[in-house]
């Protein structure tokens, strides 16, 4: 199941008022994935993906916090990071997704690897994505 499918699944289960908008956007992206974006759609297509990622992350975070499906959230976060890396210049989105991933995954090694990857392709994101306390620093060095 790809990122868009996961977003649709999460949005369908979500009770938040923003979910219908996310669901519509995810369904539209799914259609574009099936049909393939035209040359004129390319820019908007990637912008929509980047716009969808943080919103979908909110839903995934809520699902994980409720312990509905931790494995689903971890897998989807990996996909989200790949989507965000389409535009590494978007430091804020990249950092936000990386930091949220770190918090959601209970400081797991996988989350730290996501943060490390974030910092590695964007110097401006390094401070934002870096460890925040001594214990985190030790884990960071272990990687």
XYZ file of C-alpha atoms in Angstrom:
143
model
C 0.000 0.000 0.000
C 1.431 3.337 -1.053
C 1.459 6.638 0.773
C -1.694 7.950 -0.878
C -3.622 4.750 -0.054
C -2.473 5.054 3.558
C -3.557 8.683 3.643
C -6.983 7.749 2.298
C -7.343 4.949 4.837
C -6.315 7.244 7.684
C -8.591 10.058 6.502
C -11.584 7.732 6.258
C -11.134 6.747 9.907
C -10.483 10.311 11.065
C -13.130 12.333 12.902
C -11.283 15.638 12.489
C -12.976 18.443 10.552
C -9.968 18.720 8.183
C -10.211 15.090 7.105
C -12.669 15.474 4.209
C -10.248 17.915 2.539
C -7.332 15.553 3.096
C -9.368 12.637 1.780
C -10.341 14.498 -1.401
C -6.749 15.559 -1.998
C -5.463 12.025 -1.382
C -8.021 10.571 -3.792
C -7.054 13.111 -6.436
C -3.381 12.249 -5.999
C -4.220 8.569 -6.242
C -5.912 9.173 -9.601
C -2.849 11.113 -10.787
C -0.617 8.210 -9.726
C -2.748 5.806 -11.749
C -3.104 8.052 -14.829
C 0.289 9.718 -14.502
C 0.560 13.502 -14.214
C 0.746 15.489 -17.432
C 3.654 17.867 -17.983
C 1.483 20.782 -16.861
C 0.414 18.880 -13.735
C 3.910 17.984 -12.522
C 4.570 21.052 -10.391
C 1.122 21.072 -8.789
C 1.307 17.311 -8.287
C 4.467 17.530 -6.171
C 3.188 20.606 -4.338
C 0.044 18.686 -3.435
C 2.093 15.745 -2.225
C 4.170 18.028 -0.018
C 1.033 19.741 1.232
C -0.607 16.403 1.970
C 2.323 14.932 3.894
C 2.239 17.038 7.101
C -1.573 16.867 7.262
C -1.494 13.107 6.844
C 1.190 12.971 9.502
C -1.221 14.609 11.945
C -3.724 11.827 11.331
C -1.066 9.121 11.584
C 0.239 10.639 14.803
C -3.230 10.600 16.335
C -3.693 6.982 15.263
C -0.388 5.985 16.816
C -1.115 7.904 20.008
C -4.283 5.853 20.331
C -2.155 2.740 19.743
C -4.434 1.768 16.872
C -1.668 0.581 14.614
C 1.944 1.486 15.420
C 3.328 -0.578 12.529
C 1.102 1.250 10.054
C 2.294 4.615 11.361
C 5.982 3.687 11.199
C 5.668 2.381 7.636
C 3.717 5.442 6.541
C 6.223 7.836 8.131
C 9.000 6.264 6.087
C 6.937 6.956 2.962
C 6.257 10.500 4.121
C 9.960 11.233 4.457
C 10.526 9.988 0.900
C 7.797 12.312 -0.344
C 9.234 15.296 1.504
C 12.657 14.593 0.016
C 11.215 15.367 -3.411
C 11.923 18.977 -2.445
C 14.835 19.059 0.016
C 14.814 22.852 -0.207
C 11.606 22.836 1.812
C 13.451 22.847 5.128
C 10.438 23.595 7.315
C 8.275 20.729 6.010
C 11.186 18.312 6.043
C 12.170 19.224 9.587
C 8.606 19.124 10.870
C 8.010 15.660 9.440
C 11.347 14.413 10.754
C 10.802 15.796 14.247
C 7.242 14.491 14.398
C 8.529 11.104 13.243
C 11.107 11.156 16.028
C 8.499 11.964 18.676
C 5.983 9.475 17.336
C 8.392 6.574 17.147
C 9.400 6.890 20.803
C 12.982 7.877 20.025
C 13.578 4.627 18.161
C 16.669 4.052 16.068
C 14.574 4.239 12.895
C 13.339 7.692 13.863
C 16.877 8.888 14.522
C 17.914 7.615 11.094
C 15.099 9.671 9.583
C 16.362 12.729 11.448
C 19.930 12.051 10.361
C 18.843 11.773 6.731
C 16.946 15.060 7.089
C 20.031 16.830 8.415
C 22.326 15.261 5.837
C 20.620 16.719 2.770
C 19.835 20.146 4.146
C 22.293 22.041 6.332
C 19.624 24.479 7.487
C 17.576 21.560 8.806
C 20.458 20.088 10.800
C 19.950 22.280 13.878
C 16.204 21.846 13.787
C 16.438 18.097 13.343
C 19.328 17.499 15.709
C 19.082 15.814 19.110
C 17.751 17.981 21.905
C 19.245 16.415 25.009
C 22.245 14.421 26.195
C 20.543 11.041 25.919
C 19.487 11.794 22.343
C 23.051 12.866 21.549
C 24.348 9.464 22.653
C 21.866 7.685 20.380
C 22.773 10.058 17.538
C 26.467 9.165 17.905
C 25.651 5.428 17.939
C 24.235 5.793 14.429
